[in-house]
Structure formats: structure tokens, C-alpha cells
PDB file of C-alpha atoms in Angstrom:
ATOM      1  CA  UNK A   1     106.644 175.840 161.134  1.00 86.00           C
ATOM      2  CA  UNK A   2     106.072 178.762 159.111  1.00 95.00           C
ATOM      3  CA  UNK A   3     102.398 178.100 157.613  1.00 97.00           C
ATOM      4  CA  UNK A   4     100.939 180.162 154.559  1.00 98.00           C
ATOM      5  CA  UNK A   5      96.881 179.913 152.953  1.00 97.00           C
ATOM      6  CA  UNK A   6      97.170 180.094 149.899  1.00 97.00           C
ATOM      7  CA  UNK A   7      93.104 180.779 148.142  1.00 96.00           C
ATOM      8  CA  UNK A   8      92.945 179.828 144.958  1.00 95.00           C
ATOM      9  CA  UNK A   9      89.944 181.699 142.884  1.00 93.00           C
ATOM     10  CA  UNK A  10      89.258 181.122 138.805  1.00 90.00           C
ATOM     11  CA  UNK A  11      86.200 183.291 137.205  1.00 89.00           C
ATOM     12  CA  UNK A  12      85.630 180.269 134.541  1.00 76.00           C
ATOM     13  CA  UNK A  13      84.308 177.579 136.522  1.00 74.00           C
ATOM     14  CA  UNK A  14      82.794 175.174 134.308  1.00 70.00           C
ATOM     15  CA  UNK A  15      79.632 174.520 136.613  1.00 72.00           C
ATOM     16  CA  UNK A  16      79.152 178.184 138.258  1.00 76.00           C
ATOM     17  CA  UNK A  17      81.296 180.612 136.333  1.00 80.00           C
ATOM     18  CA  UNK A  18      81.884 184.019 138.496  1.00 86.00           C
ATOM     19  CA  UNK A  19      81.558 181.888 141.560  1.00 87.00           C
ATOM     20  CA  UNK A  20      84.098 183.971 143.494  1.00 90.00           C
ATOM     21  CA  UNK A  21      82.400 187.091 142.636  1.00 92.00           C
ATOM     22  CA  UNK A  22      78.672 185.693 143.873  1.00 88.00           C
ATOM     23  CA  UNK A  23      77.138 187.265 146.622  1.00 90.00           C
ATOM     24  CA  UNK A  24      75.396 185.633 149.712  1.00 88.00           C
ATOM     25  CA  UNK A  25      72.953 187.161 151.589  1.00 86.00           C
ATOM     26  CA  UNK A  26      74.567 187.427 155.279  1.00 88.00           C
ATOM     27  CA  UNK A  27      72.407 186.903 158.643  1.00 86.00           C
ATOM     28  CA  UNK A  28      72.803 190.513 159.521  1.00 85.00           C
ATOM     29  CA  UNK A  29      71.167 191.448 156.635  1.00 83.00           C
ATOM     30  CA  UNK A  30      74.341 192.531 154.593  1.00 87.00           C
ATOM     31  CA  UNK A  31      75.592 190.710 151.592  1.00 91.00           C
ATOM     32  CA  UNK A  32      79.433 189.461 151.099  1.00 91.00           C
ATOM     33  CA  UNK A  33      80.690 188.058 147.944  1.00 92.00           C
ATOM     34  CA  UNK A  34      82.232 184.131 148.046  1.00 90.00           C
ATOM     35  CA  UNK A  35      85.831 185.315 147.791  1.00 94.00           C
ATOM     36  CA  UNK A  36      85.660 187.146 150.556  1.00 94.00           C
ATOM     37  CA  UNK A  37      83.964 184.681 152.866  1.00 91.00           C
ATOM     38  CA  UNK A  38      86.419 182.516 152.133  1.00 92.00           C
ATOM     39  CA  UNK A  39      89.422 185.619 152.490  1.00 95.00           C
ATOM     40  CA  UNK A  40      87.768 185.991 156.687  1.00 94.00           C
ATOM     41  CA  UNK A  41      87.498 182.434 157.168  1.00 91.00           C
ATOM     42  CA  UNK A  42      90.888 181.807 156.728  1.00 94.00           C
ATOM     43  CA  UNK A  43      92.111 185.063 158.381  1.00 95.00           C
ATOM     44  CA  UNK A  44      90.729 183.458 161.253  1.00 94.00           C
ATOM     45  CA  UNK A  45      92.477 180.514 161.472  1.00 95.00           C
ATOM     46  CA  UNK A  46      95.392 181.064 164.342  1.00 95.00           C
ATOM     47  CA  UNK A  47      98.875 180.197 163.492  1.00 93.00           C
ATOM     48  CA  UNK A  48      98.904 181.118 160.131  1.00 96.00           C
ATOM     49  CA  UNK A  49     102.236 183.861 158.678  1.00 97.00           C
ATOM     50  CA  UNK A  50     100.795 184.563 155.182  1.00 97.00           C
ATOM     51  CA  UNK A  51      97.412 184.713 153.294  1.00 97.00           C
ATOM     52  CA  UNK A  52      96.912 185.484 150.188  1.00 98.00           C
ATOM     53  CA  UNK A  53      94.504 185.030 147.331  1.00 97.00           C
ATOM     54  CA  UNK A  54      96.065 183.613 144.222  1.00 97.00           C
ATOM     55  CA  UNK A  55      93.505 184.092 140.659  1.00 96.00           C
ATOM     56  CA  UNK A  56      94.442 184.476 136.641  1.00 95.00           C
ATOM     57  CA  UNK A  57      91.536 186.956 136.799  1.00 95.00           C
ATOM     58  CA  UNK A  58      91.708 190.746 137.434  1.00 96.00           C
ATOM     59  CA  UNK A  59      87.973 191.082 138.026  1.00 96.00           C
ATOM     60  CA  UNK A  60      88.487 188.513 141.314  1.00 96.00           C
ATOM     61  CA  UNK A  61      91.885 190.454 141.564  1.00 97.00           C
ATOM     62  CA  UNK A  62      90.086 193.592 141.811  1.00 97.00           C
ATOM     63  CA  UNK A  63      87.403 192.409 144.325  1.00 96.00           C
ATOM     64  CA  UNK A  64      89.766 190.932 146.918  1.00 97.00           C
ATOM     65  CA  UNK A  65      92.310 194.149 146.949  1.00 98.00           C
ATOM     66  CA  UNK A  66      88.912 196.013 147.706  1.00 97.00           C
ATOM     67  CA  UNK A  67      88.181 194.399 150.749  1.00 96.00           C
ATOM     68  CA  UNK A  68      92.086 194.251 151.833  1.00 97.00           C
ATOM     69  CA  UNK A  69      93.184 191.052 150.330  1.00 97.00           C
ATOM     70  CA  UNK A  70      96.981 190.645 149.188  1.00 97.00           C
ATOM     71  CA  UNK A  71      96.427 188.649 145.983  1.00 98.00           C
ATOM     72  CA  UNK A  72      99.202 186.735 143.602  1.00 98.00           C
ATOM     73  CA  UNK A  73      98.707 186.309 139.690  1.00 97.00           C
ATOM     74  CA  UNK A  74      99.214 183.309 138.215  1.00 96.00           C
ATOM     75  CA  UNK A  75      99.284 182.073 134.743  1.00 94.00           C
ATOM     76  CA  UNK A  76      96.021 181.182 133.189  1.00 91.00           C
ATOM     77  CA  UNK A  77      97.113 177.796 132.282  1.00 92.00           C
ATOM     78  CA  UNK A  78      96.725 176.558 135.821  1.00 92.00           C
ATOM     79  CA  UNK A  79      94.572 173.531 135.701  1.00 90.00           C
ATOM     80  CA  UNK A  80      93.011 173.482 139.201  1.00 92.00           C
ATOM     81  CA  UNK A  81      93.660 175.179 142.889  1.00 93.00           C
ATOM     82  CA  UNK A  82      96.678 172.287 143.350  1.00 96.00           C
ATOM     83  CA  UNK A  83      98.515 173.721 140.345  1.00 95.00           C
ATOM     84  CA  UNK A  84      97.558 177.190 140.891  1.00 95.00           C
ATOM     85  CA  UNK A  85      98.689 177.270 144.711  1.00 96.00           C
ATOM     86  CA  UNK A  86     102.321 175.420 143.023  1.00 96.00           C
ATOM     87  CA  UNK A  87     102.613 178.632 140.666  1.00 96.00           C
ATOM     88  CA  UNK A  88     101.810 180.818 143.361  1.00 97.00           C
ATOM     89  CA  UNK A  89     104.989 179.269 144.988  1.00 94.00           C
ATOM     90  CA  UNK A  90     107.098 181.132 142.652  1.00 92.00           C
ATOM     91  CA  UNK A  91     105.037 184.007 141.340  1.00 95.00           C
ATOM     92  CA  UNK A  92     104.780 185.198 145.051  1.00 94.00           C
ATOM     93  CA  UNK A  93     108.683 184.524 145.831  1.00 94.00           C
ATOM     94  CA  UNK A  94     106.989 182.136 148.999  1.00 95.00           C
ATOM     95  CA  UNK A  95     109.252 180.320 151.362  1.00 93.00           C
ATOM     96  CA  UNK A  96     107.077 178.532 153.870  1.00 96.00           C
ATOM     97  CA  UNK A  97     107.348 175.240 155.612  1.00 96.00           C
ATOM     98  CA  UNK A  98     103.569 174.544 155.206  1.00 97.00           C
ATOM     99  CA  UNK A  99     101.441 175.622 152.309  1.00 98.00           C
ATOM    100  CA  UNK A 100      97.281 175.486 153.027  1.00 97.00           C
ATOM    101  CA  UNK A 101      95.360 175.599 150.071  1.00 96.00           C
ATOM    102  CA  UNK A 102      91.615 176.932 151.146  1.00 94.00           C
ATOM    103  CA  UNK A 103      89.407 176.776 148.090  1.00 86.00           C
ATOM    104  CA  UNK A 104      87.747 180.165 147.335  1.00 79.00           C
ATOM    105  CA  UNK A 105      84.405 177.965 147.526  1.00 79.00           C
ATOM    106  CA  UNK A 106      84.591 177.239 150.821  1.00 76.00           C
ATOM    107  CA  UNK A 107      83.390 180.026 153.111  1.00 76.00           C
ATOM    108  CA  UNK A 108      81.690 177.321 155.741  1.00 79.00           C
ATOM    109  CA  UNK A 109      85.234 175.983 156.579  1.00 85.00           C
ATOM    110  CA  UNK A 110      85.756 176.586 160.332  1.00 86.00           C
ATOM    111  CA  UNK A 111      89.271 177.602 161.443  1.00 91.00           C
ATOM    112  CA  UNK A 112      89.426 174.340 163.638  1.00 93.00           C
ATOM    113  CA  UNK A 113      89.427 172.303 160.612  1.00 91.00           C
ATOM    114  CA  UNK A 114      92.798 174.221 158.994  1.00 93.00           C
ATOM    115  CA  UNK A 115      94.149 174.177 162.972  1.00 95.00           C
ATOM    116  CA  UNK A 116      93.663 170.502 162.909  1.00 94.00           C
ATOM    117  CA  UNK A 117      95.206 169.794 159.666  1.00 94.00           C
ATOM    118  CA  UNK A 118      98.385 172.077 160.459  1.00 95.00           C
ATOM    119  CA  UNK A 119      99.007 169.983 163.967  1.00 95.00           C
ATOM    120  CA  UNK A 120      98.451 166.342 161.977  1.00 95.00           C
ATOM    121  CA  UNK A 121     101.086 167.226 159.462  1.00 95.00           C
ATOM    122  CA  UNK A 122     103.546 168.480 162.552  1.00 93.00           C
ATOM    123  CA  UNK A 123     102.719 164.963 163.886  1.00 94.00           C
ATOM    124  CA  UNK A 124     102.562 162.554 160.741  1.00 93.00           C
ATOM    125  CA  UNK A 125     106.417 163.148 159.270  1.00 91.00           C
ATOM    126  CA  UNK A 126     105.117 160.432 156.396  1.00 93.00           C
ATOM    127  CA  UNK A 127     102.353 162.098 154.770  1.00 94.00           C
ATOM    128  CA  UNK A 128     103.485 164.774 151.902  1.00 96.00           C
ATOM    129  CA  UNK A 129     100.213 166.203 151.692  1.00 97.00           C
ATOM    130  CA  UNK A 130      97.363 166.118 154.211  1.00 97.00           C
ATOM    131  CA  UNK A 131      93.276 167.000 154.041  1.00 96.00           C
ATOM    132  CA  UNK A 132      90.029 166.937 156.666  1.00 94.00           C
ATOM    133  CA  UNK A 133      87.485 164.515 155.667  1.00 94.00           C
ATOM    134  CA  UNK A 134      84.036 164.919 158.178  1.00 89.00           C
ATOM    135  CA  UNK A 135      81.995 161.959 159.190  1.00 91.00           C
ATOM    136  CA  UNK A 136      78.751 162.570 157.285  1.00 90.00           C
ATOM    137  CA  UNK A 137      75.469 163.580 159.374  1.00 85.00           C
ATOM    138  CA  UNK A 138      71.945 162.558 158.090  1.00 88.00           C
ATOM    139  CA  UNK A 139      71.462 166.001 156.699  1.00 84.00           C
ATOM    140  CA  UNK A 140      75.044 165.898 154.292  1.00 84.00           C
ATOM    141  CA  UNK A 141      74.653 162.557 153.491  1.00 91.00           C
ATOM    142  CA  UNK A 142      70.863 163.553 152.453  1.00 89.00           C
ATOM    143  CA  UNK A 143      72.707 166.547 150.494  1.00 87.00           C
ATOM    144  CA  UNK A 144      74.885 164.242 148.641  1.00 90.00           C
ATOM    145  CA  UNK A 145      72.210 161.661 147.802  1.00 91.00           C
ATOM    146  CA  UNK A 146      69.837 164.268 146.538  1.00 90.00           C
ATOM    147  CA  UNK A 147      72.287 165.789 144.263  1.00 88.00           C
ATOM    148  CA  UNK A 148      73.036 162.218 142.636  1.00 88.00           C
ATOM    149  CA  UNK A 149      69.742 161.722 141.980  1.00 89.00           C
ATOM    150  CA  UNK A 150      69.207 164.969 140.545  1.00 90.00           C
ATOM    151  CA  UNK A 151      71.861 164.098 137.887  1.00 89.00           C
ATOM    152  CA  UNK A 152      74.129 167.211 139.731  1.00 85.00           C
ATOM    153  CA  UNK A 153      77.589 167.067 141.056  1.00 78.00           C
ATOM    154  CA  UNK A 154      78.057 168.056 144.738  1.00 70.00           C
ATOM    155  CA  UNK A 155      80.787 167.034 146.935  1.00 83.00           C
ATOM    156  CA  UNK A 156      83.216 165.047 147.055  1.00 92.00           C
ATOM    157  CA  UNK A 157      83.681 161.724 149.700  1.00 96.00           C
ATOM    158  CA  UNK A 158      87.010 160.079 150.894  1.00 97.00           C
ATOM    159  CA  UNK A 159      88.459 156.215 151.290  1.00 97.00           C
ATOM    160  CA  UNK A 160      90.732 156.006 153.357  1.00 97.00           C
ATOM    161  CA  UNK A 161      93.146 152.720 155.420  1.00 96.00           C
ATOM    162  CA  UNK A 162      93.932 152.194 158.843  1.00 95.00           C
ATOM    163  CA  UNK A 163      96.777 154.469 158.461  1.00 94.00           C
ATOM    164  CA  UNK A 164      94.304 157.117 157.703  1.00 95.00           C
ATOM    165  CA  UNK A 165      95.850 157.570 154.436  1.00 97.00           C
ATOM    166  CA  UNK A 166      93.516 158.175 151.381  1.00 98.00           C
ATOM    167  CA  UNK A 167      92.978 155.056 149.203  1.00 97.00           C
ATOM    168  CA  UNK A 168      90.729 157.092 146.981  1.00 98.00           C
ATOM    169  CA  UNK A 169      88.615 160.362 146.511  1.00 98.00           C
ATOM    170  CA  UNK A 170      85.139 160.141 144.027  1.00 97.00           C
ATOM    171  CA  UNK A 171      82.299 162.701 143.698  1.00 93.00           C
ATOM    172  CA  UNK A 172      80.545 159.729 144.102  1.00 94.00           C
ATOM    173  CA  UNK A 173      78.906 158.764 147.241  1.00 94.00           C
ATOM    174  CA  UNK A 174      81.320 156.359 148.683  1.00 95.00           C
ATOM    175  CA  UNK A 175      81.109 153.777 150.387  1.00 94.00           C
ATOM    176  CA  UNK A 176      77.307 152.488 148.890  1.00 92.00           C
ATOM    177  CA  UNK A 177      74.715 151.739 151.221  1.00 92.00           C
ATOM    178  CA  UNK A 178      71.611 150.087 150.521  1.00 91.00           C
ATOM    179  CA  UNK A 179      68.745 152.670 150.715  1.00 89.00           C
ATOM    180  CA  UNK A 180      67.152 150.771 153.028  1.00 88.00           C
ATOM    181  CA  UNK A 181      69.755 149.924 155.156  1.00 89.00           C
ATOM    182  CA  UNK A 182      71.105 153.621 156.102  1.00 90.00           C
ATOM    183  CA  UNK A 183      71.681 154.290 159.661  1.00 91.00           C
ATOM    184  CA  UNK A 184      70.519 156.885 161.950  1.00 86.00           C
ATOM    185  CA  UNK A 185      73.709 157.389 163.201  1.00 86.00           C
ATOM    186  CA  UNK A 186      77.619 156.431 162.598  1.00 89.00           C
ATOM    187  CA  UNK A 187      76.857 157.118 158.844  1.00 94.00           C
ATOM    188  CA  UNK A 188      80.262 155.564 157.298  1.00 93.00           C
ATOM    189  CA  UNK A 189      80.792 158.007 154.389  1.00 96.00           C
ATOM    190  CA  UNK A 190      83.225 160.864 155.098  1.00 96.00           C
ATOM    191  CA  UNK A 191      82.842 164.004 153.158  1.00 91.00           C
ATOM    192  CA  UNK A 192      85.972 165.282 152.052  1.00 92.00           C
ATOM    193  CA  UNK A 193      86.273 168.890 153.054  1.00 87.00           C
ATOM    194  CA  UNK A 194      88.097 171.101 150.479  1.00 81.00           C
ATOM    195  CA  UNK A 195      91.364 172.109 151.811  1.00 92.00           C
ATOM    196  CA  UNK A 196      95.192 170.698 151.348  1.00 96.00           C
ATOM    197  CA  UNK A 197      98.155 171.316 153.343  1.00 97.00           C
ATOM    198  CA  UNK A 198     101.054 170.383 151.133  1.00 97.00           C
ATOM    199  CA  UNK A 199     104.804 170.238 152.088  1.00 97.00           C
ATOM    200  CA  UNK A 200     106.452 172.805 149.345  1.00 96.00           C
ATOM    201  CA  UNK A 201     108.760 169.525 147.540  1.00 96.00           C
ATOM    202  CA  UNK A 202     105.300 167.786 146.843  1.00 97.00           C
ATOM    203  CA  UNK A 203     103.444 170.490 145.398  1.00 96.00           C
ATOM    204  CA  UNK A 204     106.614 171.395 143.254  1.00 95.00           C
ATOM    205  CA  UNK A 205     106.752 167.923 142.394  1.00 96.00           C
ATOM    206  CA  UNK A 206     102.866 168.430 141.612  1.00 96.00           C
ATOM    207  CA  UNK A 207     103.705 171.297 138.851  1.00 90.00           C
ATOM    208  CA  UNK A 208     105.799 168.746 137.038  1.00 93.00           C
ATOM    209  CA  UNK A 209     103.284 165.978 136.792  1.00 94.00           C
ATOM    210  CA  UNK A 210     100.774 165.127 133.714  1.00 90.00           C
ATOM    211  CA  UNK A 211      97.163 165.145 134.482  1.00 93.00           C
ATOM    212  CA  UNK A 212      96.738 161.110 135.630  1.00 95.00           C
ATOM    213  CA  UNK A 213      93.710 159.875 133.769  1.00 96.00           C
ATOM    214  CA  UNK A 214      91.432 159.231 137.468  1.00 96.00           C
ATOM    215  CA  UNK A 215      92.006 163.334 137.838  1.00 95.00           C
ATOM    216  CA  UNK A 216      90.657 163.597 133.949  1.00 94.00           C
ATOM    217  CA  UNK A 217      87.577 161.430 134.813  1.00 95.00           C
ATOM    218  CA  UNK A 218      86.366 162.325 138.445  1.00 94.00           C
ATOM    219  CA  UNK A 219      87.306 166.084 137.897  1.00 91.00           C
ATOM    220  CA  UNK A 220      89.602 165.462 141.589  1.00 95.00           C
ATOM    221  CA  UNK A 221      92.553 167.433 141.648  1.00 95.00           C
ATOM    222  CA  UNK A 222      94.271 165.094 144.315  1.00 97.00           C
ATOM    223  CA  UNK A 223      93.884 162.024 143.057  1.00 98.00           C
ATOM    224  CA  UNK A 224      97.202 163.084 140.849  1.00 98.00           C
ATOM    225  CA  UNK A 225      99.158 162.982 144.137  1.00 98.00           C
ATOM    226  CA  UNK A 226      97.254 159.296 145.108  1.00 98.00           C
ATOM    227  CA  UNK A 227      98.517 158.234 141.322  1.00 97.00           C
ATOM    228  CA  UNK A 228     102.096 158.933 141.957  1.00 97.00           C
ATOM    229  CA  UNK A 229     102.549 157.382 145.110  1.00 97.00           C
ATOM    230  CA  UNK A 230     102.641 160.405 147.270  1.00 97.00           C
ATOM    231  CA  UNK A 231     100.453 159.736 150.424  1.00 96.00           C
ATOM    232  CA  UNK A 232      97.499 161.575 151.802  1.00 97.00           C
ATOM    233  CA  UNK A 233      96.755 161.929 155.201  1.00 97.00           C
ATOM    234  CA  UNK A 234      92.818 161.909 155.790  1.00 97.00           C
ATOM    235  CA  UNK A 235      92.177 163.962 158.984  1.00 97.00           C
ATOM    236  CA  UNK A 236      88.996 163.249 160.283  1.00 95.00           C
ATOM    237  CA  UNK A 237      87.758 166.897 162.167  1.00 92.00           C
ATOM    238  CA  UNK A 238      84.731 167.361 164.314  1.00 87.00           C
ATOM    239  CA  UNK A 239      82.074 169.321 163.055  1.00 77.00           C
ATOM    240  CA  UNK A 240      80.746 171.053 166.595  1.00 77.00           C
ATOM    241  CA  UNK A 241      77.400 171.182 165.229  1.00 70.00           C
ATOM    242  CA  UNK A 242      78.196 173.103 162.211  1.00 69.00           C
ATOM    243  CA  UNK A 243      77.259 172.007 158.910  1.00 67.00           C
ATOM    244  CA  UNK A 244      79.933 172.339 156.232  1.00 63.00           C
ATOM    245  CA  UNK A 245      78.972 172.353 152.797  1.00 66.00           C
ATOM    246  CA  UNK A 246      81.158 173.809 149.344  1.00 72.00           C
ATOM    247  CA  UNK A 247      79.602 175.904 146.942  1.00 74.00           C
ATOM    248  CA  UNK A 248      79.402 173.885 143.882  1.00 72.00           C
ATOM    249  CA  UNK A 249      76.527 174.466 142.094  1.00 73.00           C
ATOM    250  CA  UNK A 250      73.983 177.361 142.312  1.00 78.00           C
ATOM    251  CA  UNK A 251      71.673 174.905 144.103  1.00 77.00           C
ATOM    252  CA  UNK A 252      73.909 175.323 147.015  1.00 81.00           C
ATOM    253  CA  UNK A 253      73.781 179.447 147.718  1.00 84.00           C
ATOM    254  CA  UNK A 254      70.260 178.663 149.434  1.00 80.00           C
ATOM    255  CA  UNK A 255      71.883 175.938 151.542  1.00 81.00           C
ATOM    256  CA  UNK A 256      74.650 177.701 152.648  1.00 84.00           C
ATOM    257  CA  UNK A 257      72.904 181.371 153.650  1.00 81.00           C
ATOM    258  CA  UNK A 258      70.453 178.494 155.670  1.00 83.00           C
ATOM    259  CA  UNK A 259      73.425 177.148 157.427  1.00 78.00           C
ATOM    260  CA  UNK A 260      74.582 181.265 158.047  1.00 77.00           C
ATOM    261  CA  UNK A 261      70.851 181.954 159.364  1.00 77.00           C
ATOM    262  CA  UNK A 262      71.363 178.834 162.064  1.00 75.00           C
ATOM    263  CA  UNK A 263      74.921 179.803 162.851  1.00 69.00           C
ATOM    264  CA  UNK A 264      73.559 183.452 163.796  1.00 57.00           C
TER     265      UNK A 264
END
């Protein structure tokens, strides 16, 4: 199964604009910008033919051909990563059987989770498209609380059914639990880790669909696929002790160089 990572990267974010280009202080004492955290996290996944960064933006463009990136233009009418990585299909001529999208905010992602994602959609012949969703620990779920309070969007949390197929995605904190009545342990909200593997007709099939009006309100790229029918695998991964968090707001550069200091 030829398998390609595809990293979408836009300079106009609407809550952190120049995210890609943002640099986080390292545990070694050096500094590496966001692109290219995510650019070595996903040249480390095993298995993988092709990566490539795919951005409307010469700036990022620049950056990632600096530190050895190969990098695909795409128009700047692309929407989100989804739509972006469906351009890239073309703009970059790519013929693959499997098609990872790892977002360029993402640098935390550990190269089991995109290992695990690539074997579930070898096994699960059903699902079109196919993400990791983590069982929160006290710490994330703490993370996602405090940012709801605060009035701030963070991350994102799955539903999914028995099949393990998404029912929905929210950037709230799904399921609610009573503030009183939150476990120690066995925490059941699952924090939706930002990657997709796609199968190339379904993210074609993407490109050709309207923005559904649950995409328009939750600001979820992937709820277009949940809108027309297409299922979703959920793929729960194990964490190994690592904390996994996305880079949403500017809130979260001290959290994630904390996580890099522990990991050292």
C-alpha cells in the first residue's frame, strides 16, 4: 500500500496567524519553527513513500525548502488541510493508495499514532477515511476544560459507535460530565488527534462537496465527510505516557515546550 503525508500549512490562521513559521524553544536549548516539527515527526513515521508539505504561502514555502522539505503549492482558495491535501492530489501529479494528512500544528504526534492508523485502514476495507482519537488523561481533559472556561477554543473531542465509526466531532468537550462527578481514571472523552488517512476516491469526492453547514458552525473540517455519508473510522491509539496536545492558540506554545522538557 503505497502511503504518502501529505502537511498541510496556511500563514492566515484565523486564531494564530504565522503559526507554521512560530518557533519553540527545544530541550537542547535550540529553537525549531512549528513546520518543521511537524516536517521530522512525520519523517519518522516507518512505512511511509512520500512526504511533502503542501501551503498557498511562499514564506512557509521558503522555510520548509530550507530545512530540506519537498513542498507542493496549492491554490489559495483551499478552505482547510482536507481540501488542501485533495488539491495537492493533482498539483503534485500523486498516485498513492493511502493519503495521511498530518496537520502542520501537530509536532507532538508520535509516529505510532500515523503507524496505527495506516494498519486500521489495511484492516477496516469499510471505512473511506480513518483518524486516532486518545482516551483523555486528567491532565488533557483539565486542558480542555480550562480552555472552555476561558472562553478559548482548544481541541477537538470525538463520538464515536460500536463500530468505532465517528458519530460526531465538536470542539466541545464531549461527552458532559458533571463537575463533580469526574473520575480519576477511565475518563470517557476521547480527544481527537489531528491527522486523516483518506483513500484518494474520498478525498476527490471531498474537493467536489459544498461546505455542510455542521463544518460552517464547529469550524471541523471532517464533519463534511460525516454529512455525506462517508464513514470514519475512530482509532483509538495509546499514548505511552506522552502527552499530545495541537497548537491552537498561543496559550499552547508554553504547554507544548513543557511536554518537550519532560520528553527530554
Amino acid at each position: 500500500m503505497k502511503t504518502v503525508i501529505l502537511i498541510p500549512a496556511r500563514y492566515a490562521s484565523t486564531r494564530y496567524p504565522g503559526k507554521p513559521l512560530v518557533e519553540l524553544n527545544q530541550p537542547d536549548g535550540s529553537r525549531k519553527s512549528l513546520i518543521r516539527m511537524s516536517w521530522e515527526a512525520a519523517m519518522g513515521v516507518t512505512g511511509v513513500d512520500e512526504v511533502h508539505v503542501v501551503t498557498d504561502d511562499d514564506r512557509i514555502k521558503e522555510a520548509a525548502q530550507a530545512f530540506g522539505a519537498s513542498v507542493i503549492m496549492t491554490p489559495t482558495t483551499c478552505e482547510n488541510g482536507t481540501a488542501r491535501c485533495a488539491a495537492a492530489l493533482k498539483a503534485g501529479d500523486i498516485n498513492a493508495d493511502l493519503v495521511v494528512n498530518l496537520q502542520g500544528d501537530a509536532p507532538l504526534t508520535p509516529a505510532w499514532f500515523v503507524e496505527d492508523l495506516i494498519a486500521a485502514m489495511k484492516a477496516d476495507t469499510e471505512a473511506q477515511v480513518a483518524t486516532p482519537v486518545l482516551q483523555c488523561d486528567p491532565l488533557t481533559y483539565g486542558h480542555f476544560v480550562e480552555d472552555r472556561k476561558a472562553g478559548r477554543v482548544g481541541g477537538t473531542t470525538a463520538v464515536f459507535n460500536a463500530k468505532r465509526h465517528a458519530l460526531y466531532f465538536s470542539k466541545e468537550v464531549l461527552p458532559y460530565i458533571d463537575p463533580g462527578k469526574v473520575p480519576d481514571a477511565d475518563i470517557p472523552v476521547y480527544h481527537h488527534v489531528g491527522v486523516y488517512a483518506y483513500r484518494p476516491d474520498a478525498l476527490r469526492a471531498y474537493g467536489t462537496w459544498g461546505e455542510c453547514d455542521l463544518e460552517n458552525r464547529e469550524g471541523l473540517e471532517q464533519l463534511r465527510f460525516l454529512f455525506n455519508g462517508t464513514p470514519v473510522a475512530c482509532v483509538e491509539v495509546e499514548g505511552r505516557g506522552r502527552v499530545f496536545w495541537e497548537l491552537n492558540n498561543p496559550e499552547d506554545v508554553a504547554r507544548i515546550e513543557s511536554v518537550l522538557a519532560k520528553q527530554l
